[in-house]
XYZ file of C-alpha atoms in Angstrom:
538
model
C 119.113 71.020 -218.289
C 115.529 70.079 -217.491
C 114.049 69.776 -214.023
C 114.728 66.021 -213.853
C 118.451 66.758 -213.859
C 118.063 69.815 -211.640
C 116.089 68.859 -208.511
C 114.686 71.598 -206.340
C 117.450 73.136 -204.268
C 117.093 74.214 -200.597
C 117.205 77.816 -201.819
C 114.263 77.197 -204.168
C 112.352 75.518 -201.349
C 113.031 78.579 -199.210
C 111.686 80.829 -201.958
C 108.526 78.748 -202.169
C 108.050 78.871 -198.403
C 108.534 82.656 -198.303
C 106.035 83.032 -201.104
C 103.415 80.892 -199.362
C 103.807 82.622 -196.001
C 103.563 86.117 -197.366
C 100.699 85.474 -199.777
C 98.773 83.784 -196.959
C 98.784 87.122 -195.120
C 97.019 89.035 -197.879
C 93.651 88.861 -196.121
C 95.108 90.715 -193.135
C 95.796 94.390 -192.666
C 99.524 93.808 -192.915
C 102.154 96.201 -191.661
C 104.451 98.309 -193.775
C 107.335 95.924 -193.016
C 105.345 92.975 -194.363
C 104.354 94.905 -197.472
C 107.996 95.810 -198.075
C 108.930 92.145 -197.620
C 107.158 91.380 -200.904
C 110.031 93.189 -202.598
C 112.447 90.578 -201.275
C 110.171 87.702 -202.311
C 109.669 89.214 -205.775
C 113.408 89.771 -206.264
C 114.149 86.197 -205.230
C 111.468 84.766 -207.523
C 112.695 86.904 -210.395
C 116.221 85.608 -209.836
C 114.938 82.025 -209.755
C 112.985 82.560 -212.986
C 116.119 83.986 -214.616
C 117.898 80.746 -213.763
C 115.031 78.715 -215.232
C 115.166 80.750 -218.437
C 118.916 80.130 -218.666
C 118.421 76.369 -218.207
C 115.689 76.354 -220.855
C 117.955 78.203 -223.280
C 120.629 75.603 -222.585
C 118.138 72.861 -223.498
C 117.218 74.629 -226.748
C 120.927 74.898 -227.562
C 121.394 71.197 -226.776
C 118.633 70.287 -229.241
C 120.303 72.408 -231.934
C 123.632 70.678 -231.239
C 122.050 67.289 -231.933
C 121.560 68.283 -235.577
C 125.312 68.122 -236.043
C 125.721 65.044 -233.869
C 122.830 62.864 -235.025
C 121.867 64.493 -238.298
C 119.050 66.946 -239.192
C 116.500 64.240 -240.058
C 116.906 62.477 -236.726
C 116.019 65.556 -234.702
C 113.667 67.268 -237.181
C 110.466 66.488 -235.260
C 111.991 67.461 -231.916
C 113.352 70.692 -233.398
C 109.923 71.618 -234.813
C 108.226 70.993 -231.466
C 110.892 72.958 -229.598
C 110.510 75.950 -231.932
C 106.729 75.878 -231.478
C 107.107 75.641 -227.705
C 109.496 78.590 -227.562
C 107.325 80.762 -229.815
C 104.150 80.137 -227.798
C 105.909 80.551 -224.444
C 107.545 83.835 -225.388
C 104.258 85.115 -226.838
C 102.352 84.353 -223.629
C 105.043 85.913 -221.429
C 105.021 89.033 -223.646
C 101.230 89.264 -223.319
C 101.360 89.017 -219.526
C 104.233 91.498 -219.338
C 102.213 93.977 -221.412
C 99.257 93.521 -219.067
C 101.516 94.049 -216.036
C 102.822 97.262 -217.602
C 99.261 98.541 -218.067
C 98.484 97.621 -214.453
C 101.453 99.591 -213.092
C 100.483 102.632 -215.186
C 96.863 102.301 -214.031
C 97.858 102.184 -210.340
C 100.986 104.398 -210.222
C 100.417 106.696 -213.203
C 103.658 105.787 -214.962
C 105.664 102.668 -215.769
C 109.222 103.909 -215.246
C 110.828 104.766 -211.924
C 112.949 107.854 -211.202
C 115.903 106.273 -213.006
C 113.851 105.553 -216.107
C 113.730 101.795 -215.458
C 110.555 99.666 -215.407
C 109.106 99.677 -211.909
C 109.476 96.628 -209.697
C 107.634 95.742 -206.477
C 110.313 97.706 -204.601
C 109.846 100.911 -206.611
C 106.043 100.829 -206.987
C 104.666 103.708 -204.942
C 101.129 102.426 -204.216
C 102.212 99.075 -202.769
C 99.244 98.811 -200.395
C 96.541 99.894 -202.865
C 93.852 97.184 -203.091
C 91.125 98.961 -205.046
C 92.886 99.786 -208.309
C 94.547 96.382 -208.870
C 91.218 94.652 -208.207
C 89.375 97.018 -210.576
C 91.985 96.569 -213.334
C 92.207 92.791 -213.142
C 88.668 91.818 -212.160
C 86.518 94.857 -212.920
C 88.012 95.312 -216.397
C 88.309 91.572 -217.037
C 92.086 91.502 -217.536
C 92.566 88.563 -215.145
C 90.031 86.594 -217.197
C 92.009 87.425 -220.347
C 95.182 86.182 -218.654
C 93.433 82.980 -217.573
C 92.084 82.322 -221.094
C 95.534 82.920 -222.592
C 97.105 80.457 -220.135
C 94.448 77.826 -220.913
C 95.056 78.182 -224.648
C 98.830 77.999 -224.121
C 98.475 74.813 -222.071
C 96.253 73.250 -224.730
C 98.648 74.243 -227.512
C 101.790 72.829 -225.900
C 100.037 69.628 -224.802
C 99.194 69.085 -228.473
C 102.944 68.588 -228.967
C 102.711 65.351 -226.940
C 101.872 62.497 -229.297
C 100.726 59.755 -226.917
C 97.387 60.258 -225.121
C 98.491 58.712 -221.823
C 101.736 60.688 -221.907
C 99.703 63.818 -222.645
C 97.619 63.294 -219.496
C 100.735 62.775 -217.392
C 102.318 65.882 -218.907
C 99.165 67.882 -218.157
C 99.567 67.027 -214.473
C 103.295 67.718 -214.571
C 103.143 71.203 -216.085
C 100.390 72.438 -213.746
C 98.861 75.787 -214.805
C 95.496 74.581 -213.420
C 93.798 77.954 -213.800
C 90.463 76.401 -214.726
C 89.805 74.899 -211.286
C 87.726 76.628 -208.601
C 88.711 77.420 -205.041
C 86.759 77.217 -201.803
C 85.590 80.576 -200.530
C 84.917 81.583 -196.947
C 82.243 79.643 -195.084
C 78.832 80.393 -196.573
C 80.293 82.080 -199.665
C 80.385 80.842 -203.247
C 83.371 79.071 -204.724
C 86.000 81.308 -206.297
C 87.430 81.272 -209.790
C 91.185 81.316 -210.290
C 91.174 85.023 -211.018
C 89.058 85.824 -207.920
C 91.223 83.615 -205.739
C 94.406 85.255 -207.000
C 93.531 88.941 -207.347
C 90.349 89.881 -205.477
C 91.089 92.585 -202.870
C 94.848 91.964 -203.026
C 97.369 94.745 -202.412
C 99.443 95.972 -205.351
C 102.764 94.594 -204.005
C 101.290 91.100 -203.750
C 99.456 91.391 -207.081
C 102.663 92.055 -209.028
C 104.431 89.290 -207.076
C 101.639 86.833 -207.990
C 101.815 87.826 -211.658
C 105.587 87.281 -211.647
C 105.058 83.926 -209.956
C 102.585 82.982 -212.719
C 105.263 83.788 -215.286
C 107.629 81.535 -213.353
C 105.088 78.700 -213.502
C 104.855 79.174 -217.275
C 108.653 78.933 -217.575
C 108.567 75.776 -215.456
C 105.918 74.325 -217.787
C 108.227 75.140 -220.700
C 111.019 73.282 -218.888
C 108.843 70.189 -218.412
C 107.937 70.160 -222.107
C 111.606 70.492 -223.045
C 112.351 67.389 -220.986
C 109.743 65.478 -222.991
C 111.067 66.765 -226.311
C 114.662 65.889 -225.401
C 113.626 62.399 -224.307
C 111.971 61.818 -227.695
C 115.453 61.629 -229.280
C 116.578 57.997 -229.086
C 119.212 57.342 -226.418
C 120.675 54.613 -228.639
C 121.957 57.292 -231.031
C 123.379 59.548 -228.334
C 126.990 60.645 -228.893
C 129.342 60.690 -225.961
C 130.427 64.293 -226.262
C 127.547 65.335 -223.989
C 127.378 62.426 -221.557
C 127.305 63.287 -217.849
C 127.542 61.248 -214.666
C 124.685 61.172 -212.182
C 124.498 59.959 -208.574
C 120.964 58.890 -207.681
C 120.610 58.287 -203.920
C 117.762 56.236 -202.501
C 117.569 58.776 -199.694
C 119.582 61.805 -198.590
C 118.545 61.162 -194.983
C 120.577 58.353 -193.406
C 120.418 57.177 -189.810
C 123.511 56.278 -187.821
C 124.310 52.592 -188.210
C 122.486 52.371 -191.555
C 124.022 52.763 -195.045
C 123.863 55.523 -197.615
C 122.937 53.898 -200.953
C 123.024 55.477 -204.417
C 122.964 54.344 -208.056
C 125.712 55.794 -210.270
C 124.579 55.791 -213.924
C 126.024 56.971 -217.206
C 123.456 58.348 -219.633
C 123.300 56.507 -223.002
C 126.199 54.327 -221.862
C 127.209 51.180 -223.772
C 126.114 48.325 -221.493
C 128.811 46.042 -222.965
C 131.498 48.233 -221.426
C 132.417 48.161 -217.756
C 132.766 51.640 -216.250
C 135.193 52.527 -213.509
C 133.964 54.834 -210.772
C 136.160 56.792 -208.378
C 134.877 58.811 -205.426
C 136.289 60.764 -202.514
C 134.555 61.944 -199.341
C 134.603 65.533 -198.119
C 135.127 67.235 -201.501
C 132.869 68.944 -204.026
C 134.948 68.044 -207.101
C 137.440 65.333 -208.029
C 140.057 65.781 -210.774
C 141.915 63.108 -212.760
C 145.224 63.851 -211.047
C 143.521 63.169 -207.657
C 142.443 59.619 -208.517
C 145.330 58.180 -206.529
C 143.691 59.347 -203.283
C 140.181 58.284 -204.331
C 138.301 55.005 -203.785
C 137.645 52.878 -206.878
C 134.327 51.096 -207.504
C 133.834 48.542 -210.289
C 130.486 47.922 -211.918
C 128.755 46.353 -214.883
C 126.069 47.206 -217.432
C 126.596 50.915 -216.898
C 125.610 50.751 -213.231
C 127.731 50.964 -210.094
C 126.295 50.589 -206.595
C 127.716 53.065 -204.098
C 127.547 52.229 -200.389
C 129.057 54.490 -197.751
C 128.919 53.571 -194.078
C 126.964 56.207 -192.142
C 129.390 56.769 -189.290
C 129.806 60.500 -188.669
C 126.737 62.639 -187.990
C 125.754 65.749 -189.933
C 126.065 66.709 -193.589
C 128.349 64.489 -195.694
C 129.574 65.279 -199.212
C 131.468 63.457 -201.872
C 132.546 63.837 -205.485
C 133.835 61.458 -208.114
C 134.649 60.610 -211.704
C 133.276 57.968 -214.079
C 135.838 56.609 -216.531
C 134.653 55.157 -219.866
C 136.196 54.326 -223.207
C 135.404 56.759 -226.025
C 134.766 55.445 -229.600
C 138.351 56.360 -230.505
C 139.715 54.267 -227.644
C 140.692 57.192 -225.415
C 139.640 57.508 -221.773
C 136.856 59.962 -221.022
C 135.937 61.150 -217.521
C 132.551 62.460 -216.333
C 132.144 64.015 -212.912
C 129.415 63.642 -210.280
C 128.871 64.910 -206.737
C 126.242 64.790 -204.022
C 125.512 65.576 -200.378
C 123.511 63.725 -197.741
C 122.659 64.043 -194.077
C 123.436 61.507 -191.342
C 121.296 61.789 -188.196
C 120.595 59.664 -185.148
C 117.282 57.744 -185.063
C 115.450 60.019 -182.649
C 112.155 61.780 -182.127
C 110.655 64.243 -179.712
C 107.189 63.604 -178.299
C 105.567 66.134 -176.032
C 102.061 66.517 -174.679
C 100.819 69.924 -175.768
C 99.418 70.595 -172.283
C 101.261 68.422 -169.749
C 103.782 65.607 -169.578
C 101.019 63.080 -168.832
C 98.006 61.597 -170.572
C 94.580 62.032 -168.986
C 92.040 59.245 -169.336
C 88.677 59.988 -170.888
C 89.643 63.101 -172.873
C 91.480 63.877 -176.124
C 95.153 64.580 -175.369
C 96.860 66.743 -178.055
C 100.313 65.343 -178.870
C 103.046 66.909 -181.035
C 105.610 64.661 -182.731
C 108.811 65.898 -184.386
C 111.778 64.161 -185.991
C 114.375 65.000 -188.682
C 111.963 63.986 -191.470
C 108.881 65.552 -193.048
C 106.015 65.650 -190.478
C 103.564 63.960 -192.874
C 105.857 60.903 -192.971
C 105.566 60.329 -189.206
C 103.190 57.965 -187.427
C 102.701 57.127 -183.740
C 101.605 54.054 -181.822
C 99.952 54.238 -178.373
C 99.124 50.634 -177.361
C 95.635 50.371 -175.915
C 94.766 53.949 -176.934
C 93.187 55.601 -179.948
C 95.532 58.027 -181.726
C 94.079 60.085 -184.603
C 96.034 62.483 -186.824
C 94.947 66.114 -186.431
C 97.488 67.521 -188.887
C 101.069 66.867 -189.960
C 103.047 66.053 -186.808
C 100.060 66.443 -184.450
C 97.767 63.754 -183.012
C 94.886 63.489 -180.566
C 95.240 60.530 -178.191
C 92.208 59.159 -176.329
C 93.067 56.961 -173.342
C 90.549 54.546 -171.729
C 89.944 54.819 -167.976
C 91.179 51.231 -167.564
C 94.754 52.545 -167.997
C 94.573 55.032 -165.096
C 97.645 54.584 -162.902
C 99.533 52.741 -165.623
C 102.067 53.802 -168.274
C 101.894 53.832 -172.079
C 104.939 53.479 -174.347
C 104.474 55.755 -177.370
C 106.515 54.776 -180.427
C 107.274 57.080 -183.364
C 107.987 55.657 -186.839
C 108.865 57.326 -190.139
C 108.287 56.289 -193.741
C 111.726 56.493 -195.340
C 111.238 55.827 -199.043
C 108.830 52.946 -198.448
C 110.822 51.575 -195.495
C 109.505 51.985 -191.950
C 112.166 53.359 -189.610
C 111.642 53.380 -185.831
C 112.530 56.840 -184.510
C 112.177 56.412 -180.741
C 109.900 55.530 -177.810
C 108.666 57.699 -174.932
C 106.858 56.589 -171.757
C 103.694 58.438 -170.670
C 101.865 58.192 -167.331
C 98.072 57.935 -167.410
C 96.141 59.929 -164.820
C 92.521 60.505 -163.891
C 91.232 63.966 -164.713
C 91.078 65.761 -161.330
C 87.777 67.071 -159.980
C 86.954 70.659 -160.813
C 86.441 73.288 -158.144
C 82.896 74.474 -157.464
C 82.073 78.102 -156.698
C 79.050 80.325 -156.370
C 79.234 82.638 -159.338
C 82.750 83.202 -160.594
C 84.728 82.968 -157.348
C 82.680 82.644 -154.137
C 84.070 79.560 -152.395
C 82.348 80.035 -149.010
C 82.659 82.128 -145.852
C 80.569 85.076 -144.682
C 78.649 86.662 -147.543
C 75.911 89.247 -147.851
C 72.584 88.403 -149.396
C 73.381 90.930 -152.133
C 76.561 89.021 -153.096
C 74.636 85.746 -153.365
C 71.693 87.098 -155.349
C 74.095 88.905 -157.712
C 75.727 85.539 -158.539
C 72.732 83.162 -158.606
C 74.429 80.095 -160.080
C 76.932 77.334 -159.351
C 80.066 77.070 -161.513
C 82.605 74.250 -161.925
C 86.085 74.884 -163.345
C 89.521 73.317 -163.292
C 92.214 74.881 -161.131
C 94.842 77.194 -162.582
C 97.417 74.395 -162.417
C 95.435 72.239 -164.877
C 96.391 73.154 -168.461
C 93.547 71.496 -170.361
C 90.553 73.669 -171.182
C 87.702 71.427 -170.019
C 84.137 72.725 -169.992
C 82.064 71.424 -167.071
C 78.272 71.451 -166.948
C 76.395 71.669 -163.634
C 73.631 69.058 -163.747
C 72.039 69.417 -160.303
C 72.647 70.249 -156.617
C 70.843 70.667 -153.307
C 70.625 73.688 -150.998
C 70.138 73.355 -147.205
C 69.319 76.360 -144.979
C 70.227 76.177 -141.244
C 68.933 78.991 -139.033
C 69.395 79.042 -135.267
C 70.158 75.325 -135.184
C 67.130 74.395 -137.263
C 67.857 72.765 -140.614
C 65.244 73.042 -143.370
C 64.531 70.278 -145.873
C 66.898 70.343 -148.894
C 65.854 72.339 -151.968
C 66.884 70.711 -155.289
C 68.094 72.774 -158.270
C 68.400 71.406 -161.805
C 71.109 73.069 -163.879
C 73.459 75.760 -162.666
C 70.995 78.549 -161.806
C 69.454 79.054 -158.362
C 65.772 78.074 -158.336
C 63.203 80.727 -157.477
C 62.638 78.956 -154.166
C 66.339 79.242 -153.306
C 66.442 82.924 -154.299
C 63.379 83.658 -152.159
C 64.827 81.739 -149.214
C 68.067 83.704 -149.427
C 66.181 87.026 -149.375
C 64.273 85.968 -146.246
C 67.334 84.631 -144.418
C 68.498 86.412 -141.291
C 72.051 87.184 -140.278
C 73.921 84.074 -139.156
C 71.922 81.689 -141.372
C 74.145 78.953 -142.815
C 73.509 77.905 -146.422
C 75.015 74.626 -147.637
C 75.274 73.841 -151.375
C 75.785 70.077 -151.472
C 75.578 66.984 -153.670
C 76.787 69.090 -156.623
C 76.750 67.001 -159.813
C 78.919 68.171 -162.744
C 79.941 66.500 -166.015
C 82.274 66.878 -168.992
C 83.824 64.524 -171.583
C 85.771 62.885 -168.745
C 82.506 61.802 -167.090
C 80.313 62.929 -164.161
C 81.675 63.967 -160.758
C 80.187 64.864 -157.362
C 81.936 68.018 -156.168
C 82.792 69.373 -152.719
C 80.014 71.294 -150.966
C 80.070 75.064 -150.552
C 79.161 76.562 -147.147
C 78.346 80.256 -146.713
C 76.977 82.259 -143.738
C 74.779 85.312 -144.160
C 76.392 88.456 -142.751
């Protein structure tokens, strides 16, 4: 069946994630293990595409079956469109396969492996070769040929959609956006689809990307088949191919809430009242098990299913829909589904410490058993901005120093806001940094050589402070005390010793005390006056 009746499974999501992670590493000098991992990704994608092809063939067979059920004239237009779609899809796949064969010969010298079978990513010898694949696809223009063929294919199959607005929606649904450009590295030009996909890409990844493109074409074929099937009036649908469907509002349910789903019968006679039976903890329900199942009554072809969300974890159920066939006999159509019950909870943690510091941006990570982009946080009296999915920067005013802030996490659950939990944070003042001469001179007896080799004052946070704050030395004063006589202070602007201070140090005798005082330093947390530094010339 089409993709509407076959939502993306966790396994397919895993495949997509593996594909994204591995292709994102193409710009790196990846290890042999990573290169070999493309074999696994390619095998998995090939298996997934095989399943898509099988589902598409099932849809073509379904359309042919409607000729006998509804009559040839009723499905003539749909049959013509389906035949055109299949012919153009197979032709494009054949063209890309031929190009892939030429690529493998160009890079490896031959197309067959030692067993005489077409080479796959696993059996290609030059997996890490970047030069030859780039030359074949970009230098010889083959990637451009592939792009042009995909554009023509997309245009041809969209012509099968009669309505203009539906055609635009279908264009978005089938993807294959090979005409768009991609952002290059900073300062570089934008990239075409073919440059983005194949420029300086290793052979293992190149073949994987080509196979993925074929998978996208098969998915586009599946989307078009959905449209063609839907063009056959549901009012004329015969009940020999009716199936039950459970449509949940959400597969994520919080303890104390309810799991809600619509049970529908496709092309069902709304004047009849269906009977629905379901049983928890099973994957299938048979007619002879109805005695142990729960019955639900409905009307107009729709039954509302509500299951109390008591136990935590994955829950599963299966059922049967009973309807009257045209000959008066009882017909049963099965359905099943799974959903997850979790507690309303969230984890909030400061990326650096378990407190919030006033005057600076505090990075906060938020996690919960929902997609990160569906989460939001509230810090009363503070300014929280989203950095990325699940991460926020929280700025706290100094007026909250010494107080606490209750951070609340909420999630968007299908248009409904669900509170996930609250965590209390303490607000502290950013501690003063430590001042040193050079990198680490904190005082004590020092030679003139040590001081002149480190002619600046530095301010930095202690090792026990996790935030990376950059402090700027604005000014300070230097007082020389020799034999009980204290000179007038010398003022320095910025971190470096002034020439007067350097000269004074060189002329100082042993036992002279030098005091660095009134040290002014600043960062985003504000300006501070730091502790003085006292050294004595050896």
